[in-house]
Amino acid sequence: MKALLRLRRIAGTASAALEMAGRLAFLRALEEAPDPRSRATVLQQIARLLLRLHSIEVTELGSRPAGAALIVANHVNYLDPLVVMASHAALPVAKDEVRRWPVIGALCEKAGVQFVTRTRAASGAAALRTMARTLGGGASILNFPEGTTTTGRSVLPLKSGCFAAARIASVPVVPAAIAWESETLSWTGDASFVPHYLEVAGRERIRVRLRWGNPLEPSSSTTDRELAFRAHDFLARAIEEAGNAAAERA
């Protein structure tokens, strides 16, 4: 019941938010944005609005990227992109299934989000070229190279394919560690979206910790796998640190 009441409040707020979004012309702004950087800025505004809508409080640690960067983050649930994009304007890379999601898919297409079919090598190669062009044009890219979501207690090995885009565009790789306050907020395995979202929507407040790592500069002597390993090392240590801090507060 609490979740349903909370959902009704969100629905009411969402209606008001959509009305405001209409006035602010978010969708039109996405369509008319002249370049990826402009679209990323519009997405940042939308991400901030959605975080407020869901009463999500972000504690931010470390320094945000100073310019265009390939941001690589651990992946816990469907709200992760909002947490990162609200802090630093970026265009996310998404799995192809997202294209078919109601509302979100259309929004992503308007924003120029790069969709990837992981089982098709050609799709990955095309995504890499687009990512490199976007990074070279001054816009940041957000990717989740674990390739799936986890409970948030640890970090899976990172797939190194996306790191080549940073090398091609000569921009840094910046790791971003996301730690939600409760493992129940993770969306993993065969969990259904609607029940999980209702549980999330039923919370009065949600806390999440975002820790930025130092930029990792690609060089001729560093391979993509080495960059992935260094990014993973930071993410794993940051997640462990967040877990220890949470245990001390308990």
Coordinates of C-alpha atoms in Angstrom, one line a residue, residues 101-208:
W101 CA 11.4 0.3 -23.7
P102 CA 8.3 2.6 -23.5
V103 CA 9.1 6.3 -23.3
I104 CA 12.7 5.7 -22.4
G105 CA 13.6 4.1 -25.7
A106 CA 12.2 7.1 -27.7
L107 CA 13.9 9.5 -25.4
C108 CA 17.2 7.7 -25.8
E109 CA 16.9 7.8 -29.6
K110 CA 16.2 11.5 -29.6
A111 CA 19.2 12.0 -27.5
G112 CA 21.4 10.1 -29.9
V113 CA 22.2 7.3 -27.4
Q114 CA 24.4 4.6 -29.0
F115 CA 22.7 1.3 -28.9
V116 CA 24.8 -1.9 -29.0
T117 CA 23.8 -5.5 -29.8
R118 CA 26.5 -7.4 -27.8
T119 CA 26.1 -10.6 -29.8
R120 CA 26.9 -8.8 -33.1
A121 CA 30.6 -7.8 -33.7
A122 CA 29.5 -5.3 -36.4
S123 CA 27.3 -3.5 -33.9
G124 CA 30.2 -3.2 -31.4
A125 CA 32.5 -1.9 -34.1
A126 CA 30.0 0.7 -35.2
A127 CA 29.4 1.7 -31.6
L128 CA 33.2 2.1 -31.1
R129 CA 33.5 4.4 -34.1
T130 CA 30.6 6.5 -33.0
M131 CA 31.9 6.7 -29.4
A132 CA 35.3 7.9 -30.7
R133 CA 33.7 10.6 -32.9
T134 CA 31.6 11.8 -30.0
L135 CA 34.5 11.9 -27.6
G136 CA 36.6 13.7 -30.2
G137 CA 33.9 16.2 -30.6
G138 CA 34.1 17.2 -27.0
A139 CA 31.2 15.2 -25.4
S140 CA 31.7 12.6 -22.7
I141 CA 30.5 9.0 -23.0
L142 CA 29.2 6.8 -20.2
N143 CA 29.6 3.1 -20.4
F144 CA 29.1 0.2 -18.0
P145 CA 31.8 -2.3 -19.1
E146 CA 30.8 -5.1 -16.7
G147 CA 28.1 -5.8 -19.3
T148 CA 25.4 -6.6 -16.7
T149 CA 24.2 -5.6 -13.3
T150 CA 25.4 -6.9 -10.0
T151 CA 24.4 -6.7 -6.3
G152 CA 26.8 -3.9 -5.8
R153 CA 29.0 -5.8 -3.4
S154 CA 31.8 -6.4 -5.9
V155 CA 32.8 -5.5 -9.5
L156 CA 32.9 -8.0 -12.4
P157 CA 35.9 -7.9 -14.8
L158 CA 35.5 -5.1 -17.2
K159 CA 35.2 -5.7 -21.0
S160 CA 38.0 -3.8 -22.6
G161 CA 36.4 -3.0 -26.0
C162 CA 35.1 0.4 -25.1
F163 CA 38.5 1.6 -23.9
A164 CA 39.8 1.8 -27.4
A165 CA 37.4 4.7 -28.0
A166 CA 39.3 6.8 -25.5
R167 CA 42.6 5.9 -27.1
I168 CA 41.4 6.8 -30.6
A169 CA 40.0 10.2 -29.4
S170 CA 42.9 10.9 -27.1
V171 CA 40.7 11.5 -24.0
P172 CA 41.1 10.1 -20.5
V173 CA 39.2 7.2 -19.0
V174 CA 37.5 8.2 -15.7
P175 CA 36.2 5.5 -13.4
A176 CA 33.0 6.2 -11.4
A177 CA 32.0 4.0 -8.5
I178 CA 28.3 3.8 -7.7
A179 CA 27.3 2.5 -4.2
W180 CA 23.6 2.3 -3.3
E181 CA 22.6 2.4 0.4
S182 CA 20.9 -1.1 0.2
E183 CA 21.5 -4.2 -1.7
T184 CA 17.8 -4.5 -2.2
L185 CA 18.1 -1.6 -4.7
S186 CA 20.1 -3.8 -7.1
W187 CA 18.3 -5.1 -10.1
T188 CA 19.9 -8.4 -11.1
G189 CA 19.1 -11.8 -12.5
D190 CA 15.5 -12.5 -13.6
A191 CA 14.0 -9.8 -11.3
S192 CA 10.9 -8.3 -12.9
F193 CA 11.1 -4.5 -13.5
V194 CA 7.7 -3.4 -12.3
P195 CA 7.8 -5.1 -8.8
H196 CA 11.3 -3.8 -8.3
Y197 CA 10.5 -0.3 -9.4
L198 CA 7.4 -0.3 -7.1
E199 CA 9.7 -1.2 -4.2
V200 CA 12.1 1.6 -5.1
A201 CA 9.3 4.1 -5.6
G202 CA 7.9 3.2 -2.1
R203 CA 11.0 4.6 -0.4
E204 CA 10.8 8.1 1.1
R205 CA 14.4 8.7 0.4
I206 CA 17.3 6.8 -1.3
R207 CA 20.9 7.5 -0.8
V208 CA 23.7 6.7 -3.2

